[in-house]
CSV table of C-alpha atoms and ligand atoms in Angstrom, one decimal:
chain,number,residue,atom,x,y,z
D,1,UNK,CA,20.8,8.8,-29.8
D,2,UNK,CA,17.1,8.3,-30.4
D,3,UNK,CA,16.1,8.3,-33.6
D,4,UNK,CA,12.4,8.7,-34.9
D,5,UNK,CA,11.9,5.5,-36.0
D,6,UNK,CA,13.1,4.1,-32.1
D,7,UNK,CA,10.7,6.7,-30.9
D,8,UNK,CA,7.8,5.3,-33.1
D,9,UNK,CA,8.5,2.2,-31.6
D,10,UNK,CA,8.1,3.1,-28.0
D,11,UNK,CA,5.1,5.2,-28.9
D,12,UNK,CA,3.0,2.9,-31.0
D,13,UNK,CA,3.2,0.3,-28.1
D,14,UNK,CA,0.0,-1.8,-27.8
D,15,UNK,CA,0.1,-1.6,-24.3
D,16,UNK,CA,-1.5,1.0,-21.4
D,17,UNK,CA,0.1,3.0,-18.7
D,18,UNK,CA,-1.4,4.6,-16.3
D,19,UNK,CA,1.1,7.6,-15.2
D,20,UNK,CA,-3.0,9.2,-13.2
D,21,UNK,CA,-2.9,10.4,-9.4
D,22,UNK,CA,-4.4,7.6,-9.0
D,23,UNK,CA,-5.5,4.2,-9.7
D,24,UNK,CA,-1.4,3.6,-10.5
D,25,UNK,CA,0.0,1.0,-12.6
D,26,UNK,CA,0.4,-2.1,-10.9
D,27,UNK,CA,3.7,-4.0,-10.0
D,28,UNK,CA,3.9,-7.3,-11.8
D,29,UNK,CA,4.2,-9.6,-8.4
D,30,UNK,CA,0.9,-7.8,-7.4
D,31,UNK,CA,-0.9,-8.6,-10.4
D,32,UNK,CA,0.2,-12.6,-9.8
D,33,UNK,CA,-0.9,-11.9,-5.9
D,34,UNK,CA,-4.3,-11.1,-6.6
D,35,UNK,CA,-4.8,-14.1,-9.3
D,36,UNK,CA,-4.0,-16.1,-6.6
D,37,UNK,CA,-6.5,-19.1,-5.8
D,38,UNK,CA,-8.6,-17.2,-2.6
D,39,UNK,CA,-7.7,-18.5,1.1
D,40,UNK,CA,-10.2,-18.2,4.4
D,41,UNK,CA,-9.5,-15.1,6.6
D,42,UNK,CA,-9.5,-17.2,9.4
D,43,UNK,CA,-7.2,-19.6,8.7
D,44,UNK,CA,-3.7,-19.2,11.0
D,45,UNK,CA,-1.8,-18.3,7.3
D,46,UNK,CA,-4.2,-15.5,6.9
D,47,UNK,CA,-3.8,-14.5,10.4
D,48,UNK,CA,0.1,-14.1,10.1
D,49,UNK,CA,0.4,-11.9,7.3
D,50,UNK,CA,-3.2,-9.9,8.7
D,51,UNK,CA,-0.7,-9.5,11.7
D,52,UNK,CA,2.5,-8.7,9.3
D,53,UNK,CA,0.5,-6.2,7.5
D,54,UNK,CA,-0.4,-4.6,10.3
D,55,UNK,CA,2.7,-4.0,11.5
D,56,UNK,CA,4.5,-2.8,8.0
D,57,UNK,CA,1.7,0.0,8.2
D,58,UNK,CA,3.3,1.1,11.2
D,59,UNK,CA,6.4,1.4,9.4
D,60,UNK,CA,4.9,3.1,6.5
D,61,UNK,CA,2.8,5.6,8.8
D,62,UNK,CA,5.7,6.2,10.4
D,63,UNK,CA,4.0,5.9,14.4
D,64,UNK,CA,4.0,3.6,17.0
D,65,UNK,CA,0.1,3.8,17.4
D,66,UNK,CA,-1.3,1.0,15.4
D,67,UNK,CA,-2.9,1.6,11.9
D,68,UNK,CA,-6.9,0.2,11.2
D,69,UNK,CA,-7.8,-1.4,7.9
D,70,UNK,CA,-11.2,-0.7,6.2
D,71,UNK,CA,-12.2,-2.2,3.2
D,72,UNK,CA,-13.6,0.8,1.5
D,73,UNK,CA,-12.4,3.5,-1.2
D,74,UNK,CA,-9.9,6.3,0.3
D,75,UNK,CA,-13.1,8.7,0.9
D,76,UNK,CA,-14.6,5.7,3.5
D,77,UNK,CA,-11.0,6.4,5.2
D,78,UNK,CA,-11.6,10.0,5.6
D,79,UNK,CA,-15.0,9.5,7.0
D,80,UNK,CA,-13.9,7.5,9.5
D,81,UNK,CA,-10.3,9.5,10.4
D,82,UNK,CA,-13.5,12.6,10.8
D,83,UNK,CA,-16.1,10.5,12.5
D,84,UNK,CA,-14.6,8.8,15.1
D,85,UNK,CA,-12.9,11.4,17.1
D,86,UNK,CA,-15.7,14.0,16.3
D,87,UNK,CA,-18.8,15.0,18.9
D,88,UNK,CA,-21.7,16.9,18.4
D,89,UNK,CA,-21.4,20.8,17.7
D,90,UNK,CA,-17.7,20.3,17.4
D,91,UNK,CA,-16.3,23.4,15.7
D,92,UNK,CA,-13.8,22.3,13.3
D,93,UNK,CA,-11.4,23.9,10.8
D,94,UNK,CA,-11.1,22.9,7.3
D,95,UNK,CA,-8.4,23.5,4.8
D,96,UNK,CA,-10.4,23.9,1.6
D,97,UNK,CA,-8.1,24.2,-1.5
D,98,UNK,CA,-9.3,21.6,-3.7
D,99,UNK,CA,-12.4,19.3,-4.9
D,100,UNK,CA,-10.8,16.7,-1.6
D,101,UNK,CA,-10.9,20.0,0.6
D,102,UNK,CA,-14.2,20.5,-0.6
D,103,UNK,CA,-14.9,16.9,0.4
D,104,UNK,CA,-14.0,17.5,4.1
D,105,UNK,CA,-16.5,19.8,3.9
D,106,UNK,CA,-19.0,18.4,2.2
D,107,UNK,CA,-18.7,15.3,4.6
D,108,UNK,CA,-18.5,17.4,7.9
D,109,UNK,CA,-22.0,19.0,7.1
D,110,UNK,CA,-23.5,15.8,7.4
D,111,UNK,CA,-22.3,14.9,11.0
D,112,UNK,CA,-23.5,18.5,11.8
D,113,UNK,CA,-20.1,19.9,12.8
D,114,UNK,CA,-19.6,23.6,12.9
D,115,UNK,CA,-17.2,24.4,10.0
D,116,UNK,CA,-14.5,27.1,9.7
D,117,UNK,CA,-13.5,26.8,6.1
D,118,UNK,CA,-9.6,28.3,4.9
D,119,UNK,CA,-10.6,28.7,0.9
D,120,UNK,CA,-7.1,28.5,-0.1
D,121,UNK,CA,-6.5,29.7,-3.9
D,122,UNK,CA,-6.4,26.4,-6.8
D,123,UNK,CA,-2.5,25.7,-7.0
D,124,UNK,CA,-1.5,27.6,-3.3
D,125,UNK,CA,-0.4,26.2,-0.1
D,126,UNK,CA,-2.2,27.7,3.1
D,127,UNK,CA,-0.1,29.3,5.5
D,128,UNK,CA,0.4,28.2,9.6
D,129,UNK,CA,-1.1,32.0,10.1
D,130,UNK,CA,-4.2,31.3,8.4
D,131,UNK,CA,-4.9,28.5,10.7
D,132,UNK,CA,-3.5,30.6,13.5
D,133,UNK,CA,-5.8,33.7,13.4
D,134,UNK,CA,-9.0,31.6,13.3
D,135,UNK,CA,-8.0,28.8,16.2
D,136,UNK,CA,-7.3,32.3,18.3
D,137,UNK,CA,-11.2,32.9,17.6
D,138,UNK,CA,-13.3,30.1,18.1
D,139,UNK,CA,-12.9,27.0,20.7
D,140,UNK,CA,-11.9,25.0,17.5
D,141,UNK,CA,-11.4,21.2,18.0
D,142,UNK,CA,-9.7,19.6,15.4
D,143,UNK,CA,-8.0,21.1,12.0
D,144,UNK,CA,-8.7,18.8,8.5
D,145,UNK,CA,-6.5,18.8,5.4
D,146,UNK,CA,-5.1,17.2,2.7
D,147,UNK,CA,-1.3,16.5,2.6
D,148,UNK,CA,-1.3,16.7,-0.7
D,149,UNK,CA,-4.7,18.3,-2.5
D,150,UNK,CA,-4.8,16.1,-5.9
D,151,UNK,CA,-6.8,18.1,-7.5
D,152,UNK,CA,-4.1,21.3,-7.6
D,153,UNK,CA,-1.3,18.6,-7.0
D,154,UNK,CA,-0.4,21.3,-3.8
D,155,UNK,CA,1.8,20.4,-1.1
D,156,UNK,CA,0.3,21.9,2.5
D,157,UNK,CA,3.6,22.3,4.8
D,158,UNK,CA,1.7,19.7,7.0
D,159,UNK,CA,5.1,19.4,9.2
D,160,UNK,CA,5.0,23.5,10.4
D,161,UNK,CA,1.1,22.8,10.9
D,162,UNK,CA,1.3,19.8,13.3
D,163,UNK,CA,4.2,21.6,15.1
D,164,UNK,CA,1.5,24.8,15.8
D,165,UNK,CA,-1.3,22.5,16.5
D,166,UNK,CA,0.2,20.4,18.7
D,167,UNK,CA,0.3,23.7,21.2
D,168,UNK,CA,-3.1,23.1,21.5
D,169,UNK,CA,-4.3,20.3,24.1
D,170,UNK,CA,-7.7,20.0,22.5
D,171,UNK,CA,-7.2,20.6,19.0
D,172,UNK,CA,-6.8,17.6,16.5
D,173,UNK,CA,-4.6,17.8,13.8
D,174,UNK,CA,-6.1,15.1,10.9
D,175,UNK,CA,-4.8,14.7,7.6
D,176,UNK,CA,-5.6,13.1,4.3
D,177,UNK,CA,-2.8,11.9,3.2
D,178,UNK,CA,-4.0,9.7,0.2
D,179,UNK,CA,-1.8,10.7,-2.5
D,180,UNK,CA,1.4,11.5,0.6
D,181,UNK,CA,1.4,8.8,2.7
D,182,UNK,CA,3.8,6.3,1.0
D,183,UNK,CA,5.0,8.8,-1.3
D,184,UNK,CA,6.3,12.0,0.1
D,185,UNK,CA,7.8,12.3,3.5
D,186,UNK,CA,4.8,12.5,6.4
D,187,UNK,CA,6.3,10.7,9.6
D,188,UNK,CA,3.3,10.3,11.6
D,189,UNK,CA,4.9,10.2,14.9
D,190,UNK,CA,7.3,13.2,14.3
D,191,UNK,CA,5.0,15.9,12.9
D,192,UNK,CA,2.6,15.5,15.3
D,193,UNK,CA,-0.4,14.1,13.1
D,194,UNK,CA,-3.1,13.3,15.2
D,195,UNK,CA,-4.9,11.1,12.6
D,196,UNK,CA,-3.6,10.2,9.1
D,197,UNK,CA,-5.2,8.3,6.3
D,198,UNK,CA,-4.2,6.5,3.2
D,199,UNK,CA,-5.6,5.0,0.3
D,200,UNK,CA,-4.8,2.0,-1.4
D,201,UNK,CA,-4.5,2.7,-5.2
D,202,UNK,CA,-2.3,5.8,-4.6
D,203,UNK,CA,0.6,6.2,-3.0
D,204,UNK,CA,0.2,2.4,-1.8
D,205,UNK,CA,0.2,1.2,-5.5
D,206,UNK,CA,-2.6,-1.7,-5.2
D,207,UNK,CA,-5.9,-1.5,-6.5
D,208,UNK,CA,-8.6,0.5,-5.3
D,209,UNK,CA,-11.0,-0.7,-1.8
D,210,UNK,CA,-8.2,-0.3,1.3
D,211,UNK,CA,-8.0,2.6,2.9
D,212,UNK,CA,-5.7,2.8,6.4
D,213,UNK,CA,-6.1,5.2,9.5
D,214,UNK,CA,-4.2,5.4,12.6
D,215,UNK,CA,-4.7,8.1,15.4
D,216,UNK,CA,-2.5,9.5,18.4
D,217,UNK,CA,-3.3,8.7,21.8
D,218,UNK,CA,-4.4,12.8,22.0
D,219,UNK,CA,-6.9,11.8,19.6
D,220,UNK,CA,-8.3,8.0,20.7
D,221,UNK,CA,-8.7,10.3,24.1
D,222,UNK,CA,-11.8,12.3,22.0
D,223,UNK,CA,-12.7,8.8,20.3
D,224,UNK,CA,-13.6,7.6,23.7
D,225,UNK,CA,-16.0,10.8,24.6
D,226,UNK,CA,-17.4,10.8,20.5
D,227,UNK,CA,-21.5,10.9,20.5
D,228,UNK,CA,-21.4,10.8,16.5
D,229,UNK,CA,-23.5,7.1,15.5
D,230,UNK,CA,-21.6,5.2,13.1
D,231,UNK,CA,-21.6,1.6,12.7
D,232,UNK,CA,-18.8,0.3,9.6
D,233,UNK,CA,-16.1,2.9,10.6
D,234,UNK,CA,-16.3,2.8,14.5
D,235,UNK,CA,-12.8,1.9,15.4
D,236,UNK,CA,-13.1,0.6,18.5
D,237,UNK,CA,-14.7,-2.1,17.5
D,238,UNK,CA,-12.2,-2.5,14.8
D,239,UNK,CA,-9.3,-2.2,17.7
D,240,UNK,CA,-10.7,-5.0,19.1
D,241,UNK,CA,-10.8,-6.9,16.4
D,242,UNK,CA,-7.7,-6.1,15.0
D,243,UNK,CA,-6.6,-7.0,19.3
D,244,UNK,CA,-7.8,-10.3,18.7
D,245,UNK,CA,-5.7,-11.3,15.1
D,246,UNK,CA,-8.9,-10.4,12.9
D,247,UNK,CA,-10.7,-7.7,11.2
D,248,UNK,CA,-14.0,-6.8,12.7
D,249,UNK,CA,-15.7,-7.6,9.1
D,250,UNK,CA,-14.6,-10.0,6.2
D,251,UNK,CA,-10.8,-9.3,5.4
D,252,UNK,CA,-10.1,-8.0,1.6
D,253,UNK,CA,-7.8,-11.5,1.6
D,254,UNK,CA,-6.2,-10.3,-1.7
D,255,UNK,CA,-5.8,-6.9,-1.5
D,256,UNK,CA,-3.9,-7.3,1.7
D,257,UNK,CA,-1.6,-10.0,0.7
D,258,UNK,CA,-0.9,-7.6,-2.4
D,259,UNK,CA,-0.3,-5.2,0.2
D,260,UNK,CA,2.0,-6.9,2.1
D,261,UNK,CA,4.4,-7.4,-0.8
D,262,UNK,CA,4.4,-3.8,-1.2
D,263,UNK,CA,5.1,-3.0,2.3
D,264,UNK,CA,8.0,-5.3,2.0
D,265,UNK,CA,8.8,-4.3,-1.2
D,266,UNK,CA,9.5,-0.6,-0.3
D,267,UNK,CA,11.5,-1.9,3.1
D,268,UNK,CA,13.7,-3.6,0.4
D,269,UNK,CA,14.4,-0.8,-1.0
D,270,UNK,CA,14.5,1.5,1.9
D,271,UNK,CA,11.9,4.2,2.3
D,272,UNK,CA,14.1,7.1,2.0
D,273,UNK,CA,15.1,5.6,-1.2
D,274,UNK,CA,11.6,4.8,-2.2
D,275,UNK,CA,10.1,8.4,-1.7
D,276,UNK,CA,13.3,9.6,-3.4
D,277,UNK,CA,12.7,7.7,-6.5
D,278,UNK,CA,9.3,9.3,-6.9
D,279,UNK,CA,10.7,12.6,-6.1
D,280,UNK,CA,12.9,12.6,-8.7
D,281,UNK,CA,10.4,11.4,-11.3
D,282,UNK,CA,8.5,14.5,-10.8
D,283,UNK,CA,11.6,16.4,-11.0
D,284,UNK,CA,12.3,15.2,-14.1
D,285,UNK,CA,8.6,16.6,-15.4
D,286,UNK,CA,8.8,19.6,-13.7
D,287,UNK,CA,12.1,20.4,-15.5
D,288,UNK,CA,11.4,19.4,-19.0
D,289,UNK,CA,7.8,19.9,-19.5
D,290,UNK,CA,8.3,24.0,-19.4
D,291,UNK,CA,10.6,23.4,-22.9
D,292,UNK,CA,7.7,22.2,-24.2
D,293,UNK,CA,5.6,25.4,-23.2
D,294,UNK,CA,3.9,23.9,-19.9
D,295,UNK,CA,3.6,26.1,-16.9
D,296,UNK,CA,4.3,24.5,-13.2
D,297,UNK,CA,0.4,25.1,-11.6
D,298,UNK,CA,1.4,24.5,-7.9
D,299,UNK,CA,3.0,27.1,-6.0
D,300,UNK,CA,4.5,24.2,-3.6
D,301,UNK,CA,4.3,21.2,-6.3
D,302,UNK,CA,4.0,17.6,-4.3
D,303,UNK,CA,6.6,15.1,-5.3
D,304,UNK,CA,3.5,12.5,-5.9
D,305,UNK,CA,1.8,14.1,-8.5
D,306,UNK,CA,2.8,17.6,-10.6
D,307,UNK,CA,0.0,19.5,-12.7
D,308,UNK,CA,0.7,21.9,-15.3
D,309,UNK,CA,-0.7,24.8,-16.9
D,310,UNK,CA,-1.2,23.5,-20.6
D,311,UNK,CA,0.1,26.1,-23.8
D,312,UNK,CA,-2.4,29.3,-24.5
D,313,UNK,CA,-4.5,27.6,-26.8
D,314,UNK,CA,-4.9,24.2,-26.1
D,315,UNK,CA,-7.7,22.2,-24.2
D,316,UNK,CA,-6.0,20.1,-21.9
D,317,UNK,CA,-9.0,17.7,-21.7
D,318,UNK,CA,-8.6,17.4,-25.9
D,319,UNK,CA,-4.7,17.0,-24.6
D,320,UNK,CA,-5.2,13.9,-22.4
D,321,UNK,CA,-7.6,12.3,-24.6
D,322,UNK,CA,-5.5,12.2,-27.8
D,323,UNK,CA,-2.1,11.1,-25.8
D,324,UNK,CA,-4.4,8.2,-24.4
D,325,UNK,CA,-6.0,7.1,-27.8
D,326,UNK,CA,-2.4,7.5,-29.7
D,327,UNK,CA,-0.2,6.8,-27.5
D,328,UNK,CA,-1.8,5.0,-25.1
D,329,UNK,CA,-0.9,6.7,-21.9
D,330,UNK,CA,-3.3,7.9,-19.5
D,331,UNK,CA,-2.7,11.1,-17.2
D,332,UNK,CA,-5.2,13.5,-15.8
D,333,UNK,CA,-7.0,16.7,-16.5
D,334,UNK,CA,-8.0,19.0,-14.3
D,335,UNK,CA,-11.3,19.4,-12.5
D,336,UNK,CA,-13.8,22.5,-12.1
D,337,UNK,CA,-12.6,25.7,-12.2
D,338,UNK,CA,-9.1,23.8,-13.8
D,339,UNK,CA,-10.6,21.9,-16.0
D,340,UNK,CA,-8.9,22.1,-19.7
D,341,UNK,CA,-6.7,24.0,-18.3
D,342,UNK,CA,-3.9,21.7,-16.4
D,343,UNK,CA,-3.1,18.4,-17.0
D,344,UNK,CA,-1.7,16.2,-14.0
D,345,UNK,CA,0.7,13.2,-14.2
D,346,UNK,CA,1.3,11.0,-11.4
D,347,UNK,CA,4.6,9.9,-10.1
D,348,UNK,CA,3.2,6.8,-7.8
D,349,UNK,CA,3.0,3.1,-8.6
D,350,UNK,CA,5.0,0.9,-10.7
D,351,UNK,CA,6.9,3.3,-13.1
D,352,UNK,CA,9.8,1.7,-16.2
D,353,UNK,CA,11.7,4.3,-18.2
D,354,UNK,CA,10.0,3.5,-20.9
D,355,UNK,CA,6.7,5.1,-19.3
D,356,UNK,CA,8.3,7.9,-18.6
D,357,UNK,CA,9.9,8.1,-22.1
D,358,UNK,CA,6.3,7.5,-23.7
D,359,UNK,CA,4.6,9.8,-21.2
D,360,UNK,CA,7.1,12.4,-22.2
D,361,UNK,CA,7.8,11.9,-26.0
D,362,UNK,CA,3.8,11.0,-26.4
D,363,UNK,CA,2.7,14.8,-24.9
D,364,UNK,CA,5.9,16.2,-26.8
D,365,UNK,CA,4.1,14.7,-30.3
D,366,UNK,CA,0.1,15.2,-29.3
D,367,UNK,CA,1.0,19.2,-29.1
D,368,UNK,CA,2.2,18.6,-32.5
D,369,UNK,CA,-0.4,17.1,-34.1
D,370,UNK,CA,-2.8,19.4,-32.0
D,371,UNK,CA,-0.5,21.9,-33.8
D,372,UNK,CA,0.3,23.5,-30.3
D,373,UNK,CA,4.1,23.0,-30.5
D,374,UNK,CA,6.9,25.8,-31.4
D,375,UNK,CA,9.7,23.1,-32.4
D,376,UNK,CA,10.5,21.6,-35.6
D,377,UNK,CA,11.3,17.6,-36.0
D,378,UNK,CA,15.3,18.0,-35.2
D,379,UNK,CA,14.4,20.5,-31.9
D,380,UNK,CA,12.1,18.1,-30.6
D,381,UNK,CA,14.3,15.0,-31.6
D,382,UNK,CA,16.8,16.5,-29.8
D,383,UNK,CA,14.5,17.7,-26.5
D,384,UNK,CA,13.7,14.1,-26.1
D,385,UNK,CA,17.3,12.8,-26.4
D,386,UNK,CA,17.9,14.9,-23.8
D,387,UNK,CA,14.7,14.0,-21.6
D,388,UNK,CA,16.1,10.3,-22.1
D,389,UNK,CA,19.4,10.9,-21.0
D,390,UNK,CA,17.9,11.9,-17.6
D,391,UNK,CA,16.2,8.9,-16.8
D,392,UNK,CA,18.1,6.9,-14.1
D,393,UNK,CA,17.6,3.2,-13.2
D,394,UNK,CA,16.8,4.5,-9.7
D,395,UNK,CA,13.5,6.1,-10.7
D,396,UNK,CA,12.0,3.0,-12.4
D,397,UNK,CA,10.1,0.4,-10.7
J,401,PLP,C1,-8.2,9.9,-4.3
J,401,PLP,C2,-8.3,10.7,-3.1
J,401,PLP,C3,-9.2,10.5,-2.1
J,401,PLP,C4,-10.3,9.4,-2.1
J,401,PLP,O1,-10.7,9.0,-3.3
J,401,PLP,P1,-11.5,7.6,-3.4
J,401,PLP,O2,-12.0,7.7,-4.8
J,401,PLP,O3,-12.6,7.6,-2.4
J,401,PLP,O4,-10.5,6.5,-3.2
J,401,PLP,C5,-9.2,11.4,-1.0
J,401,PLP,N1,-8.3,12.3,-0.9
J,401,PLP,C6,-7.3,12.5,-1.8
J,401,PLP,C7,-6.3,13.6,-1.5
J,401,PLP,C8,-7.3,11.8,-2.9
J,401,PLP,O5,-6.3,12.0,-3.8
């Protein structure tokens, strides 16, 4: 049994978490990686574990079609997932339910497709009908959403979508999968995803500057016909770089020997194991953060990352600040039309009990000296006791 003076302890720690959406905290053997003295991308060592890489984001994509590097942010990866299969006048339909949705759009606009936008409410999941009743009429060419929208910490049901798309001979089904891919089930292959793309500093648990897309053959079919210029994200030039044991532009040396202990780190574990281990971390929240008078937000919560309606009265934005000055933990707030109204904890990147003790006991005490909590010292002793007792060495690391 905990008692407050072992709680003090954990809380008044010295040292940050980061339990965001995204950037993650980082496992220690990637932190070693990336002090590492720099080698030459073409050198034969950096060309086997460039071809290595490669290969594990196969695995983690869950396809046979091979997966492109760029160095850029997660958003550089959606532009080019958009970009390359896209033509001129293209009439496109977008999943909107989020500031990422809104992003899709944003982005489309500029390469001048035509956009049918799905507003989906903050914290709901669209529907396949939705998508249905407008791909019945206009002579739409590809469908864009997010797999998981971060912002509302949503789960679309991206399996049932690529089932109904894949009816369609011309119609692309591309996903974001930033905070999903490498953290919630999203087989590639299987749920018929004709372009996917992931970011590095979520789901993939490395710093930020990789993202990673991969399309289906349906898709590199349109890639071949695309009239939109680009120049960084055109990936067939990248295809034939990657054909030839390089990268078309410098390789991120670091990042991607950082991510190559990751890749082999998760097949060490297993990846059913390794999704499940996040899964239940944000079971764990979305179980005991209601006794503390949060409300779930998402009607379909992702197992990467949970938000919660804060208690009437309290600014969620004052919330997250005072847990990361005290306490030292840093989780999200929400954005626009959510903002000081949800907070949002990540479940992705490397993760001990004790963060998830700290993370827990630390929003727990900040309610209390925000005077927002409806416990006394032996209820909330006892509420975190329990909380601890819950942890499992399977959902650390
Ligand atoms: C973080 C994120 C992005 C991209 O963000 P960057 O800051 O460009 O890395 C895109 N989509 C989703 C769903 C995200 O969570």
């Amino acid at each position: 049994m905990l008692q407050s003076s072992d709680l003090e302890k954990i809380l008044m720690t010295s040292q940050d978490t980061v339990l965001a959406p995204g950037p993650v905290n980082l496992h220690p053997e990637v932190r070693k990686i990336l002090a590492e003295p720099m080698i030459h991308h073409r050198t034969p060592e950096f060309d086997k574990i460039l071809k290595d890489t490669l290969k594990g984001l196969q695995f983690i994509f869950q396809t046979q079609e091979p997966v492109f590097m760029h160095t850029s942010t997660g958003s550089g990866g959606m532009e080019s997932l958009l970009i390359n299969p896209l033509s001129k006048g293209d009439e496109i339909i977008i999943i909107n339910s989020g500031k990422f949705g809104e992003r899709w759009v944003e982005m489309a606009k500029v390469y001048g497709a035509i956009i049918h936008e799905i507003k989906v409410p903050w914290g709901e999941a669209v529907t396949v009908s939705q998508v249905e009743q407008l791909i019945k009429k206009y002579p739409i060419k590809m469908v864009l959403t997010q797999a998981c929208e971060t912002s509302t910490a949503v789960l679309h049901p991206i399996k049932e979508l690529g089932e109904f798309i894949s009816q369609y001979p011309d119609i692309l089904f591309l996903v974001d999968g930033i905070t999903a891919c490498g953290a919630v089930e999203l087989p590639m292959d299987l749920w018929k995803i004709d372009g996917l793309v992931a970011g590095s500093q979520k789901a993939l648990m490395l710093p930020t500057g990789l993202s990673f897309v991969s399309f289906s053959k349906k898709a590199w079919k349109k890639i071949e016909n695309s009239d939109i210029p680009k120049f960084y994200f055109d990936i067939k030039k990248e295809r034939k770089a990657n054909e030839k044991g390089e990268t078309w532009f410098s390789s991120a040396v670091p990042h991607i020997k950082a991510l190559q202990f990751i890749i082999h780190h998760i097949q060490t574990i297993g990846y059913s194991q390794h999704l499940n281990k996040i899964k239940m971390r944000s079971e764990l929240f979305l179980k005991w953060l209601p006794l503390l008078g949060f409300k779930v937000y998402a009607q379909s919560p992702s197992p990467s990352v949970s938000a919660f309606t804060v208690p009437d009265g309290v600014d969620s934005q004052k919330l997250r600040n005072h847990l990361e000055e005290k306490y030292r933990v840093t989780i999200m707030g929400g954005q626009d039309q959510a903002k000081g109204k949800i907070i949002r904890i990540g479940h992705m990147g490397y993760i001990t009990k004790e963060d998830l003790l700290r993370t827990f006991a630390g929003l727990a005490y900040s309610l209390k000296e925000l005077q927002k909590l409806k416990l006394n010292e032996i209820e909330l002793l006892k509420i975190i006791n329990d909380f601890e007792k819950e942890i499992l060495p399977e959902m650390e690391f």
